[in-house]
PDB file of C-alpha atoms in Angstrom:
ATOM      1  CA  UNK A   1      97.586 100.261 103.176  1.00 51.00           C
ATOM      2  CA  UNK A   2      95.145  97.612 101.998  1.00 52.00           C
ATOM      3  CA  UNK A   3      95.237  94.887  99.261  1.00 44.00           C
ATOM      4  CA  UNK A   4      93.068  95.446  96.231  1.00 47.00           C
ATOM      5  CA  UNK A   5      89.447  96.141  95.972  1.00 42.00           C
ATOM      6  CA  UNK A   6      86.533  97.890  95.180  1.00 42.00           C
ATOM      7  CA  UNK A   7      86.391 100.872  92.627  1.00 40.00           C
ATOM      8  CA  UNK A   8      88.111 103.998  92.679  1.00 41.00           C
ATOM      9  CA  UNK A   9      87.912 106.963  90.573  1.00 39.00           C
ATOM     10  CA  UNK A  10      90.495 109.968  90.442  1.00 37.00           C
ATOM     11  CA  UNK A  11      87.415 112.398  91.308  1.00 38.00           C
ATOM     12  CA  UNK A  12      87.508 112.093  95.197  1.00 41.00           C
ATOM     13  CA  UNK A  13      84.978 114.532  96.733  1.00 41.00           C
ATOM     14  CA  UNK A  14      82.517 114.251  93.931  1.00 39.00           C
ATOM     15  CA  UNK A  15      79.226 112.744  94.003  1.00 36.00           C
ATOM     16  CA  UNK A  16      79.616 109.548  93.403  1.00 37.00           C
ATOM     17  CA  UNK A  17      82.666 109.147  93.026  1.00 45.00           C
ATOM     18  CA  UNK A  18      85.695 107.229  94.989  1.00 56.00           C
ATOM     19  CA  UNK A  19      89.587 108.662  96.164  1.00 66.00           C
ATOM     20  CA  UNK A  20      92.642 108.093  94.054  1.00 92.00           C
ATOM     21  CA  UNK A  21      94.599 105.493  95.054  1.00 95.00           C
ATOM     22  CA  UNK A  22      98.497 104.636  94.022  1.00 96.00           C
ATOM     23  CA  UNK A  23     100.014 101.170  94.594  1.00 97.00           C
ATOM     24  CA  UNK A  24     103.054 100.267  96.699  1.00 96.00           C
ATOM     25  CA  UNK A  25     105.482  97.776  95.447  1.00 96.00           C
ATOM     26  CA  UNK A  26     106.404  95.467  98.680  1.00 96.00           C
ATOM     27  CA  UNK A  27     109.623  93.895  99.021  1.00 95.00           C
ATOM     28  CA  UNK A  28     109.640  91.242 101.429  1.00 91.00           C
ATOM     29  CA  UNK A  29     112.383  93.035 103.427  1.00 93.00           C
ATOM     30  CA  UNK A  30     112.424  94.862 106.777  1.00 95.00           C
ATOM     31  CA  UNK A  31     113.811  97.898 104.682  1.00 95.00           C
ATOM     32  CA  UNK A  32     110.963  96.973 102.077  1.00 95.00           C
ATOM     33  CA  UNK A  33     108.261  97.032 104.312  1.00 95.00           C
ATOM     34  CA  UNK A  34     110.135  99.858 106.085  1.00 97.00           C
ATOM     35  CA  UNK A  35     109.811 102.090 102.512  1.00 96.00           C
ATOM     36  CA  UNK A  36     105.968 100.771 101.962  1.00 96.00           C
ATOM     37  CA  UNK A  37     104.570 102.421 105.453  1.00 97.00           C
ATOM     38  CA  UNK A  38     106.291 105.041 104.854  1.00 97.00           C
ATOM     39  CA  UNK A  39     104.907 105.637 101.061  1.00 96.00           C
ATOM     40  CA  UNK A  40     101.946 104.568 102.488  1.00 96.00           C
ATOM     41  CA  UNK A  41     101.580 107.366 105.174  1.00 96.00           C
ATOM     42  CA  UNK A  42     102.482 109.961 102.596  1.00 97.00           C
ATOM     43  CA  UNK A  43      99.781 108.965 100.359  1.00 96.00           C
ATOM     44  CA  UNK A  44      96.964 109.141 102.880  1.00 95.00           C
ATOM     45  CA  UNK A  45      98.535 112.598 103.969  1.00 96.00           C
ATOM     46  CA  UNK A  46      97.697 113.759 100.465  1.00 96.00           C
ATOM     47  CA  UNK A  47      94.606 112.143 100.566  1.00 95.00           C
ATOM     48  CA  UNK A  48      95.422 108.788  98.079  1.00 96.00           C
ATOM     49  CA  UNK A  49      94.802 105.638  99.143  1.00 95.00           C
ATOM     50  CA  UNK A  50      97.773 102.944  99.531  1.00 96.00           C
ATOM     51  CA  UNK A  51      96.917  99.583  97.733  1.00 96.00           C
ATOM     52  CA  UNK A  52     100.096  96.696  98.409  1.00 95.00           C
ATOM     53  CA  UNK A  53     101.469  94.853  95.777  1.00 97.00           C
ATOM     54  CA  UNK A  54     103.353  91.759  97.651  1.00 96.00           C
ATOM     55  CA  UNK A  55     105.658  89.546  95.409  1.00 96.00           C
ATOM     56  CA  UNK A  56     105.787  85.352  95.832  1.00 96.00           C
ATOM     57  CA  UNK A  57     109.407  85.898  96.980  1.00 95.00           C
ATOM     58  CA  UNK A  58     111.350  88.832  98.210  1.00 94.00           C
ATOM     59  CA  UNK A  59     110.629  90.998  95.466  1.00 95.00           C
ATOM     60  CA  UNK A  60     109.423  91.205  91.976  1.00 96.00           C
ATOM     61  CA  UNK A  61     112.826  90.916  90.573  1.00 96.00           C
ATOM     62  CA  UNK A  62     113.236  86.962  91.909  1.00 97.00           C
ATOM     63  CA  UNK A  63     109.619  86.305  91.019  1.00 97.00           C
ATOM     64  CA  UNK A  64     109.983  87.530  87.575  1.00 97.00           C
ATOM     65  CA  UNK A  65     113.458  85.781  87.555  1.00 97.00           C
ATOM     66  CA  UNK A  66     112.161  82.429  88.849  1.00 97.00           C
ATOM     67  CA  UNK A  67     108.477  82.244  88.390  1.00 97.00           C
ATOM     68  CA  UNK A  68     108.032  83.636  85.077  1.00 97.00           C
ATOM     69  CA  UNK A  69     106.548  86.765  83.640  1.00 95.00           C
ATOM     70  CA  UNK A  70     103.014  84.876  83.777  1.00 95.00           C
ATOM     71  CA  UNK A  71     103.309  83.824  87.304  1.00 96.00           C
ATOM     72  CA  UNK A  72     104.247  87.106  87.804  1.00 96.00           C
ATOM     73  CA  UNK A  73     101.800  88.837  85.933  1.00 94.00           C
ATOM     74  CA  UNK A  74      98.811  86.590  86.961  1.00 94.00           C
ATOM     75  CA  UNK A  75      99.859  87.056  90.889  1.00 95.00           C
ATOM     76  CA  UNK A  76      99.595  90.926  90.373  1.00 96.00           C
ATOM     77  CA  UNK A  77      96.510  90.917  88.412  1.00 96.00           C
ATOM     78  CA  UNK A  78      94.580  89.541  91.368  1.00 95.00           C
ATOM     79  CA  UNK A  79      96.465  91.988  93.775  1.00 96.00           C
ATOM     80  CA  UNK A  80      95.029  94.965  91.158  1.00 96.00           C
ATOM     81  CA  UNK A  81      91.296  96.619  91.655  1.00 95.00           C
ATOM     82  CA  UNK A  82      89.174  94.902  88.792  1.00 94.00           C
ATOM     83  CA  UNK A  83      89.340  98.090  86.807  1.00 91.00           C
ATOM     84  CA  UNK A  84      93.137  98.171  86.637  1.00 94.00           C
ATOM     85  CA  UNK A  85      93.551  94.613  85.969  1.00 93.00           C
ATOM     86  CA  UNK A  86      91.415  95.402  82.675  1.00 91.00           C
ATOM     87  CA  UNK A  87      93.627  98.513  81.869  1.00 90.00           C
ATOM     88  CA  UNK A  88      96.342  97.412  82.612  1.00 90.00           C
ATOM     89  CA  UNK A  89      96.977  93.578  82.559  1.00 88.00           C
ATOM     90  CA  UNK A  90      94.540  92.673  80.138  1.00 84.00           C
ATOM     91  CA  UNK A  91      95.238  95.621  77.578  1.00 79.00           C
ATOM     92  CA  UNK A  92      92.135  97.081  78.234  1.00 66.00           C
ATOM     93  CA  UNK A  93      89.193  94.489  77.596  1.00 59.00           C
ATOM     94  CA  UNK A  94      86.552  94.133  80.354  1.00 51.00           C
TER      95      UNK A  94
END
C-alpha cells in the first residue's frame, strides 16, 4: 500500500498508460490496519494498486465528528492522486 501519487489510468498494460488503483480507508486500529493489509494484498493479487487513506484520529467517523467536514475533506484531498482530488473533491475543476 502506498500514500497518494502520481497518475493512474484504468488501462494497465497499455502503452502509456498506468494500473488501476482503489483506496483503503485506514482506521487507526490494530483490527483497522489488520483489514487494510489484507484489502491491500487482495488488490495487488488482482493487479490494482492499494493507495491509504489515514484519518487525524482513529477513523473518519471522529474526524468528521470533531474536526469538521473541511478538516476532513481537506486532509483527504492531499491523501488523493491529483486527478482524483479534481474529480472528486473539487467537483471536477483542474
Amino acid at each position: 500500500m502506498r500514500s497518494a501519487g502520481g497518475e493512474r489510468d484504468l488501462r494497465a498494460g497499455q502503452p502509456g498508460a498506468s494500473r488501476a488503483h482503489v483506496y483503503v480507508a485506514v482506521d487507526a486500529d490494530r483490527a483497522g490496519m489488520t483489514a487494510a493489509e489484507v484489502l491491500t494484498a487482495r488488490a495487488l493479487d488482482a493487479g490494482i494498486e492499494a493507495i491509504a487513506l489515514c484519518p487525524r484520529l482513529e477513523d473518519f467517523n471522529e474526524d468528521l465528528r470533531l474536526l469538521g467536514k473541511a478538516q476532513l475533506r481537506g486532509a483527504v484531498r492531499h491523501q488523493l492522486l491529483p486527478e482524483d482530488a479534481a474529480r472528486f473533491v473539487d467537483g471536477g475543476k483542474a
